[in-house]
XYZ file of C-alpha atoms in Angstrom:
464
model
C -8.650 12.325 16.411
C -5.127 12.209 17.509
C -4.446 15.694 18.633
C -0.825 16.741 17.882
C 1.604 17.557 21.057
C 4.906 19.562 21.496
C 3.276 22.482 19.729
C 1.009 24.492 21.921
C 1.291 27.993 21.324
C 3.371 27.807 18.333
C 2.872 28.338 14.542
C 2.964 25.625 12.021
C 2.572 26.159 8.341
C 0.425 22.876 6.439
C 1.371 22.735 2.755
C -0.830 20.440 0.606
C -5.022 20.363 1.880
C -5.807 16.926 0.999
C -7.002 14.632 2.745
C -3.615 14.374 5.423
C -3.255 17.959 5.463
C -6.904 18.981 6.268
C -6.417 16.483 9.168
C -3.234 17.391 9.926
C -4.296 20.892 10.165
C -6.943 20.179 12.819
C -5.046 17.765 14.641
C -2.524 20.426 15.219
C -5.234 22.682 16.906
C -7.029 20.166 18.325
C -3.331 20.071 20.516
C -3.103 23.563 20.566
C -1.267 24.782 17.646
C -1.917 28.164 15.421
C -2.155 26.632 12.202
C -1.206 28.558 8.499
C -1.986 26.351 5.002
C -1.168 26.521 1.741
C -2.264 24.618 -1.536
C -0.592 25.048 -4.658
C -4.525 24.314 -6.663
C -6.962 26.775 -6.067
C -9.433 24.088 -4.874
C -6.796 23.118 -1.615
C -6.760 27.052 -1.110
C -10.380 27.396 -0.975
C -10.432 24.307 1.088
C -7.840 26.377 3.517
C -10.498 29.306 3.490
C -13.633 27.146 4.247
C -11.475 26.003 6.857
C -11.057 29.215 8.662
C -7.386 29.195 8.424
C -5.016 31.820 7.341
C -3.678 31.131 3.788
C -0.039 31.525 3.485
C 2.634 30.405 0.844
C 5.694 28.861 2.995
C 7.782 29.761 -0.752
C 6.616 33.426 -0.163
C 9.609 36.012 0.840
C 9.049 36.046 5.087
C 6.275 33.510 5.000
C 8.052 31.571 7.427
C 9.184 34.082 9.918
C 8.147 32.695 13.131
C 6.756 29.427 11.401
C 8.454 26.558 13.621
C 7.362 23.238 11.910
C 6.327 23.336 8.235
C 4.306 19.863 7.335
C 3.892 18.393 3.906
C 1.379 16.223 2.469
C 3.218 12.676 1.010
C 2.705 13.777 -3.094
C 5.447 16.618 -2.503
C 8.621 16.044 -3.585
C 11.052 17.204 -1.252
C 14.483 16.025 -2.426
C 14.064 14.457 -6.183
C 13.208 15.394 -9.139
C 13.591 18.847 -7.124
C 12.042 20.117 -3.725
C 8.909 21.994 -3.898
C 10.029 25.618 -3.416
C 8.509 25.394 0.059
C 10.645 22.998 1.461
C 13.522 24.536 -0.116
C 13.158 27.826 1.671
C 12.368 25.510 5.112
C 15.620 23.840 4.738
C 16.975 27.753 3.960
C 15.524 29.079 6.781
C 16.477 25.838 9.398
C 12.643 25.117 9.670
C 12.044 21.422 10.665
C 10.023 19.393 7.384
C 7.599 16.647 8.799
C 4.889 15.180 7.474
C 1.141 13.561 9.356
C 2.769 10.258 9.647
C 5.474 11.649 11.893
C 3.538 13.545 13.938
C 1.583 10.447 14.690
C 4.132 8.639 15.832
C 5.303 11.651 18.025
C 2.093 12.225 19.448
C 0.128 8.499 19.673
C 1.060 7.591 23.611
C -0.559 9.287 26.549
C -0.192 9.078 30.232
C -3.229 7.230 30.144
C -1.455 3.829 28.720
C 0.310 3.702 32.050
C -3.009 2.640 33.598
C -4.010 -0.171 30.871
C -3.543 -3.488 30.934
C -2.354 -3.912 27.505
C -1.071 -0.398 26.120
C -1.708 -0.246 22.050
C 0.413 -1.193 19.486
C 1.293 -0.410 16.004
C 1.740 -2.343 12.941
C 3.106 -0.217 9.972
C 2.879 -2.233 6.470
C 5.391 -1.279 3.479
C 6.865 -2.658 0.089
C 5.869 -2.321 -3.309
C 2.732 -4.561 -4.066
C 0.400 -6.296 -1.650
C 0.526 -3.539 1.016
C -3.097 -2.813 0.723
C -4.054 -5.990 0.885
C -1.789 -7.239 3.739
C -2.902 -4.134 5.902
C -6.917 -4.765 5.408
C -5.907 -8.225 6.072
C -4.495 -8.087 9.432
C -7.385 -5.438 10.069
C -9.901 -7.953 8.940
C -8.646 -11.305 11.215
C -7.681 -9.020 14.270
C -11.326 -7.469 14.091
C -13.018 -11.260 13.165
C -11.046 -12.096 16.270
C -12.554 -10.017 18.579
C -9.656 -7.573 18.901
C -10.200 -3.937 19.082
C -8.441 -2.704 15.611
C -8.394 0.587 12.967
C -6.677 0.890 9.741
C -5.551 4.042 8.752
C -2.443 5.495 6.604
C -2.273 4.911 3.116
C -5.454 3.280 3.062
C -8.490 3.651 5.159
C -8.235 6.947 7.784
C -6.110 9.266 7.835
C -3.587 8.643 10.546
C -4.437 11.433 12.742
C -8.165 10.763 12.098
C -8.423 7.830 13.945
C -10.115 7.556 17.512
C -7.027 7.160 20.490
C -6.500 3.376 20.614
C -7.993 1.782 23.705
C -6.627 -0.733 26.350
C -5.498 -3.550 23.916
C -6.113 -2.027 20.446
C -4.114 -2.532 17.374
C -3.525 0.436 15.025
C -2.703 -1.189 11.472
C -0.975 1.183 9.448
C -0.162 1.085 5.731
C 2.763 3.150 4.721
C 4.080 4.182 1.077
C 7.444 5.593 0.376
C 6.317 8.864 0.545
C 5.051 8.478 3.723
C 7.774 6.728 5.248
C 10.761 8.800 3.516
C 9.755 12.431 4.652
C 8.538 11.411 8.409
C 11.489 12.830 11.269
C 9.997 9.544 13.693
C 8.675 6.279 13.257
C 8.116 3.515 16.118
C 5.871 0.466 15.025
C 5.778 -2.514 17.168
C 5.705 -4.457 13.996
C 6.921 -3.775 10.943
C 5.986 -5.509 7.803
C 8.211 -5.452 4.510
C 5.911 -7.046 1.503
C 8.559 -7.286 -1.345
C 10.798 -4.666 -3.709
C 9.782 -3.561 -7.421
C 11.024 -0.677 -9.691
C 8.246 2.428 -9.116
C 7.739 5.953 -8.190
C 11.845 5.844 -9.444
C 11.898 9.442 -10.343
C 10.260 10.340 -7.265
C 13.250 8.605 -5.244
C 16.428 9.120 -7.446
C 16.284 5.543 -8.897
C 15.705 1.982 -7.247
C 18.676 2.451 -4.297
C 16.511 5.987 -2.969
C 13.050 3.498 -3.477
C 14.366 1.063 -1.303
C 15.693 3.323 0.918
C 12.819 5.218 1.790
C 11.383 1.907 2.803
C 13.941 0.351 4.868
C 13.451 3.616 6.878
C 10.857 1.985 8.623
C 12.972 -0.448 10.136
C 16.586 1.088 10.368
C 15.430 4.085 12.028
C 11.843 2.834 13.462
C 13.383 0.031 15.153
C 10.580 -2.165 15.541
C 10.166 -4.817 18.184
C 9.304 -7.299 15.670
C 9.796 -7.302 11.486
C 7.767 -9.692 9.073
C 10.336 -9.704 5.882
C 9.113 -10.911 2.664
C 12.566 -12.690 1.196
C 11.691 -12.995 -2.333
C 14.047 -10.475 -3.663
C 17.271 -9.494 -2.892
C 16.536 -6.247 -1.344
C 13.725 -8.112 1.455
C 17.248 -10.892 2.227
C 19.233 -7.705 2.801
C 16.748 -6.652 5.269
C 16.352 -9.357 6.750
C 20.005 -9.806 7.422
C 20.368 -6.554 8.791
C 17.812 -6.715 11.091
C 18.720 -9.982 13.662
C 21.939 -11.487 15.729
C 21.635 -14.981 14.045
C 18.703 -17.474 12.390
C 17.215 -18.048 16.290
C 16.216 -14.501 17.034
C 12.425 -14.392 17.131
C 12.792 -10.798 16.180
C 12.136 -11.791 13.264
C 9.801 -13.723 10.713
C 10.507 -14.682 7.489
C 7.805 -14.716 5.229
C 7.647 -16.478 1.208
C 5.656 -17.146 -1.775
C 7.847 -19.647 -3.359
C 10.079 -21.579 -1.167
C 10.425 -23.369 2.139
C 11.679 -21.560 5.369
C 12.412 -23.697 8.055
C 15.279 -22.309 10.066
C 14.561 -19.809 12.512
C 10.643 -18.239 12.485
C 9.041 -18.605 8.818
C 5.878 -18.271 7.414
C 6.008 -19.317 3.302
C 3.347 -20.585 0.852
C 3.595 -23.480 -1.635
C 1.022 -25.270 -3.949
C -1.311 -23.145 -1.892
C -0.892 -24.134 1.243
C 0.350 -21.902 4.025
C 3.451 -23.211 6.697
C 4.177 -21.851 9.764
C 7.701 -23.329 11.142
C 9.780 -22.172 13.823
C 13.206 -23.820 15.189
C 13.068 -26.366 12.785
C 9.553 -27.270 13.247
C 5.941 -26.794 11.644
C 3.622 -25.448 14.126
C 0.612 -24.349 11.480
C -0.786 -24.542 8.389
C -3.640 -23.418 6.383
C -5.262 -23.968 2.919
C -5.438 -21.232 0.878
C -5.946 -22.536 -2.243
C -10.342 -21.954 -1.915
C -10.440 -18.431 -0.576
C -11.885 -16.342 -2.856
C -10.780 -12.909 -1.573
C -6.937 -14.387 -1.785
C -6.432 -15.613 -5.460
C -2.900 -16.102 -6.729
C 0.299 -16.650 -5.265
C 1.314 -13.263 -4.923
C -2.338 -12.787 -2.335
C -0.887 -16.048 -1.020
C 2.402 -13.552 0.256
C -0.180 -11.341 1.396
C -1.551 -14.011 3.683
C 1.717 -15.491 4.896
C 2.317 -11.570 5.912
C -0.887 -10.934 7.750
C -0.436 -14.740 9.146
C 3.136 -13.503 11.103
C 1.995 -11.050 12.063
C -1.345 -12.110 13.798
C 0.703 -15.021 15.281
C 2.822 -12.506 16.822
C -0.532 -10.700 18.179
C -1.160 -13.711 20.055
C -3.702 -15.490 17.235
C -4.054 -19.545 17.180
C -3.545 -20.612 13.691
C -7.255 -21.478 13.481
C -8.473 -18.546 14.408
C -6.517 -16.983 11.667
C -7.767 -19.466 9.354
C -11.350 -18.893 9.487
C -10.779 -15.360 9.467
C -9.231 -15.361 5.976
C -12.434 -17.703 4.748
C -14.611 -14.671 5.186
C -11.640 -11.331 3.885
C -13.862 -10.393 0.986
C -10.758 -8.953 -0.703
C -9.915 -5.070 -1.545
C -11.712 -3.004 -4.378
C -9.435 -2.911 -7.217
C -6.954 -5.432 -6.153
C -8.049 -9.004 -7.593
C -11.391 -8.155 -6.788
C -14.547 -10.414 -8.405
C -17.147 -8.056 -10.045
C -19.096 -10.560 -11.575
C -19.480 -14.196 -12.472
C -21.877 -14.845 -15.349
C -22.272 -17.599 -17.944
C -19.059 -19.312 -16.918
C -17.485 -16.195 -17.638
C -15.353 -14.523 -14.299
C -14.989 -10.761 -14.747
C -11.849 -10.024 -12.207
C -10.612 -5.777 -11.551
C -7.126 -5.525 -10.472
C -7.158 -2.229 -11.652
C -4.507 -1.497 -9.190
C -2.034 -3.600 -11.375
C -0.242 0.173 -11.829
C 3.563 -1.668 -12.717
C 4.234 -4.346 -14.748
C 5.379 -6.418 -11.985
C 1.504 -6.423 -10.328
C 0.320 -7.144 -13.318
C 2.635 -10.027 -13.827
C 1.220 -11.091 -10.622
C -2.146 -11.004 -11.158
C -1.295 -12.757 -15.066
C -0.178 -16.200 -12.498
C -3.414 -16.218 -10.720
C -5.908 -17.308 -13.408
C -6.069 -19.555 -16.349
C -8.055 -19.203 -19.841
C -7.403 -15.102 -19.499
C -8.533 -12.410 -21.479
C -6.613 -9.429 -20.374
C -7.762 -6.135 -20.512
C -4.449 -3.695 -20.082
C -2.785 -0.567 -21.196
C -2.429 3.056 -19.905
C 0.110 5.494 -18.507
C 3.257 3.430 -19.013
C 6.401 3.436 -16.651
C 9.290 3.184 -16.618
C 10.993 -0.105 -18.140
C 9.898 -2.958 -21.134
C 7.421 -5.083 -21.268
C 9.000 -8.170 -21.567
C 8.040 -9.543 -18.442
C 4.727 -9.408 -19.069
C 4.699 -11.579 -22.105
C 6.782 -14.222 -20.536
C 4.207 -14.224 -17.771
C 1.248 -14.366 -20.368
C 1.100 -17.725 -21.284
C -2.596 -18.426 -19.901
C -3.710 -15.158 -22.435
C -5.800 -15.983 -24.873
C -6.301 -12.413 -26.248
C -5.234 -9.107 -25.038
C -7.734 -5.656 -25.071
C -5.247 -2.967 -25.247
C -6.848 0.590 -24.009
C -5.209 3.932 -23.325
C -3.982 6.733 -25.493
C -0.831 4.894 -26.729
C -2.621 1.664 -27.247
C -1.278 0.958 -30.283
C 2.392 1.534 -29.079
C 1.898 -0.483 -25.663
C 0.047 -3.193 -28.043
C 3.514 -3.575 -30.334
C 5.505 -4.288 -27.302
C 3.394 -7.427 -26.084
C 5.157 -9.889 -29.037
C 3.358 -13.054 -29.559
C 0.444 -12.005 -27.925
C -2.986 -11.759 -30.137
C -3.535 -8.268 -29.224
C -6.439 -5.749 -30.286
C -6.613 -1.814 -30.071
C -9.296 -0.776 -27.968
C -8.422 2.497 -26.806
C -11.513 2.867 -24.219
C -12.251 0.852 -21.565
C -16.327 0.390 -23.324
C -14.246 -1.236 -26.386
C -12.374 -3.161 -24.240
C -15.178 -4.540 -22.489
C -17.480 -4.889 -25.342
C -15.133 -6.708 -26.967
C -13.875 -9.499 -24.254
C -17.566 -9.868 -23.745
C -18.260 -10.555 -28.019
C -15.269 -12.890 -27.416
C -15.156 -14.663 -24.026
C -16.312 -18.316 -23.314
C -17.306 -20.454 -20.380
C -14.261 -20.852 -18.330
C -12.713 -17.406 -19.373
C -11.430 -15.011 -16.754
C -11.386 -11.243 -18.294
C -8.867 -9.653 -16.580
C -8.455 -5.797 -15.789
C -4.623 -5.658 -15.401
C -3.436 -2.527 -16.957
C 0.456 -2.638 -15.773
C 0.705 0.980 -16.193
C -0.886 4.203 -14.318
C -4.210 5.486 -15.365
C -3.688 9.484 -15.374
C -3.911 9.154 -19.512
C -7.832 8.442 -19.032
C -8.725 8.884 -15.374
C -7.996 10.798 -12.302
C -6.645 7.739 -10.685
C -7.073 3.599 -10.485
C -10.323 3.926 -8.451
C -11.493 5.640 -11.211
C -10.595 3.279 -13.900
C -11.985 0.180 -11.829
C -15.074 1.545 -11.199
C -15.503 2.478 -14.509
C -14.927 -1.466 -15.438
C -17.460 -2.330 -12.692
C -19.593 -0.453 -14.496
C -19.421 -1.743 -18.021
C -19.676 -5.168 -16.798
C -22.661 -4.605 -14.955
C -24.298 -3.045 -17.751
C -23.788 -5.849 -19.448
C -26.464 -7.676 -17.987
């Protein structure tokens, strides 16, 4: 555990008992704090009570007399739609608003470094899609290469949960918007921007607040070196704002679908990975046979966790037999089964349209299971991406509505996922790839994506 400094002695109020607050909360002791909690559910409150801790509502008239930090767990809105009430009457009352991730960053060094060889470093991983992916990535080929690495943030440990990094280790951190809007302090010694696309827009005031809670990272983080995926406007802006001129190594430039050769770049074409820096090509790799990185848009992933193991000090052969053996994430392009000719892929974590259109480029002869909790915006990309679909298993409880929207496509009304799956296996042949792909959120059916991949897994296993 990471204990929290700079509040010994003093009172700080935890609002949300998930997972980062209930750490959170004992970090905060752990370093000597008097903690109060609050959860708006009554299971978070009885969490707070098994926990020993006093429960207190921050939106409560006086609750935050003497309260000197109030911390929020990421899900809590604190400036659009509307602040929680909480962090209303914090701003009200001039009490600072932080959340775990800040207090990491705050509280990570100790006087100890001074005597190491190598102090740790950081590597903090945003962007829309692939961030899971690129994160477990640079976990796996750091680790494969002997290094001493954790993963923690948005996937894997809570930040505060992980052990204090020793002499040498790497601390690879994947951050969401809501994680990097909210926190007062950020300082990665690499950051990593995957890419831009339209989501959690209500959440952030529309696409301008979404990418600004991301370029947080880098504008106020300041990173010693940024990986920038340039395949949207918002990733060249970045980049741009981030170096002197096209020779500063501070920066890598990483692609999916075009060459980079001035300055440090790292792109992917016709599956194979380049490497070139000041005009010339120092590395490559083939990715076109590794199973856990299917698709062009896992083939951004790599060029990511490439730049940024290459700035770790990694030979480009090291880092290519470590991707041979990255099994892939659960949920993310993940093979469940192979059977009959018959490949049964869950990407279940296709939440947006754009993932989804993604995942659509990665495999031929598809049958496409999709459908859920739709987002914001049409559908039309997704049917100019779908021209490997043979059929399309529409689930959810507006089926029939998301169903109308994919035009030209042979579509069917499944509803359930068990129809869905029944029915692709009726229907598939040798050489098919059924994909889960839903391109919208899964609260309509299940508790979350996990849910509604396992649930797949499930069905396909039963199958045999």
């Amino acid at each position: 555990m990471i204990p929290v400094r700079g509040y010994e002695g003093k009172t700080v109020a935890v609002l949300g008992f998930g997972r980062s607050g209930r750490t959170a909360a004992r970090a905060l002791q752990s370093g000597g704090a008097r903690v109060v909690a609050w959860d708006d559910g009554p299971a978070g409150r009885a969490a707070v009570e098994e926990e020993g801790l006093e429960l207190r509502d921050p939106a409560r008239q006086g609750a935050l007399e003497e309260v000197d930090l109030l911390v929020v767990s990421p899900g809590i809105p604190h400036l659009y739609p509307a602040p929680h009430p909480a962090i209303a009457a914090a701003w009200e009352h001039g009490v600072p608003v932080d959340n775990d991730i800040g207090l990491f960053f705050a509280s990570l060094g100790s006087s100890g470094w001074a005597r190491m060889d190598q102090p740790p470093r950081v590597v903090a991983v945003t962007g829309s899609n692939g961030k899971s992916t690129t994160a477990a990535l640079i976990h796996h080929v750091l680790t494969e290469a002997g290094k001493s690495s954790q993963l923690a943030g948005n996937i894997g440990r809570g930040v505060l949960d992980i052990d204090p990094p020793e002499d040498g280790g790497i601390v690879v951190l994947e951050l969401s918007s809501y994680q990097t809007e909210l926190a007062r302090g950020m300082t990665p010694d690499i950051g990593v921007f995957t890419n831009l696309t339209p989501d959690h827009l209500d959440r952030h005031g529309g696409l301008g607040g979404y990418f600004a809670a991301k370029r947080r990272l880098f504008s106020e983080g300041g990173p010693d070196r940024c990986v920038i995926g340039v395949d949207e406007p918002e990733g060249q802006y970045l980049a741009n704002q981030l170096v002197e001129g096209t020779g500063d190594d501070r920066l890598i430039r990483v692609s999916a679908n075009r060459k980079i050769t001035r300055g440090w770049g790292v792109f992917a074409r016709k599956g194979w990975l380049s490497e070139y820096r000041k005009g010339r090509q120092v590395g490559t790799i083939d990715l076109r046979e590794i199973k856990g990185l299917p698709g062009a848009h896992n083939h951004q992933n790599a060029c990511a966790a490439y730049a940024v193991a290459r700035t770790l000090g990694l030979a480009p052969r090291t880092i290519a037999a470590a991707f041979e053996t990255f099994p892939g994430l659960p949920h993310r392009s993940q093979l469940v089964a192979e059977r009959d000719g018959i490949a049964w892929i869950n990407d279940s974590k296709a939440t947006n349209v754009d993932s989804a259109v993604k995942a659509l480029g990665a495999f031929s002869r598809i049958r496409w299971i999709c459908g859920g909790l739709r987002k914001e915006g049409d559908l039309s990309p997704l049917v100019e991406a779908a021209g490997s679909v043979v059929k399309a298993y529409v689930i959810g409880r507006e089926a029939e509505a998301f169903a109308t929207e994919l035009k030209g496509i042979e579509a069917e009304v499944c509803t359930t996922m068990a129809r869905a799956v029944e029915r692709a296996a009726e229907e598939a042949e040798a050489g098919d790839t059924v994909l889960l792909a839903p391109a919208a959120a899964s609260f309509d059916q299940y508790d979350n994506f996990e849910k509604r991949g396992q649930d797949f897994a499930v069905l396909v296993d039963a199958l045999t």
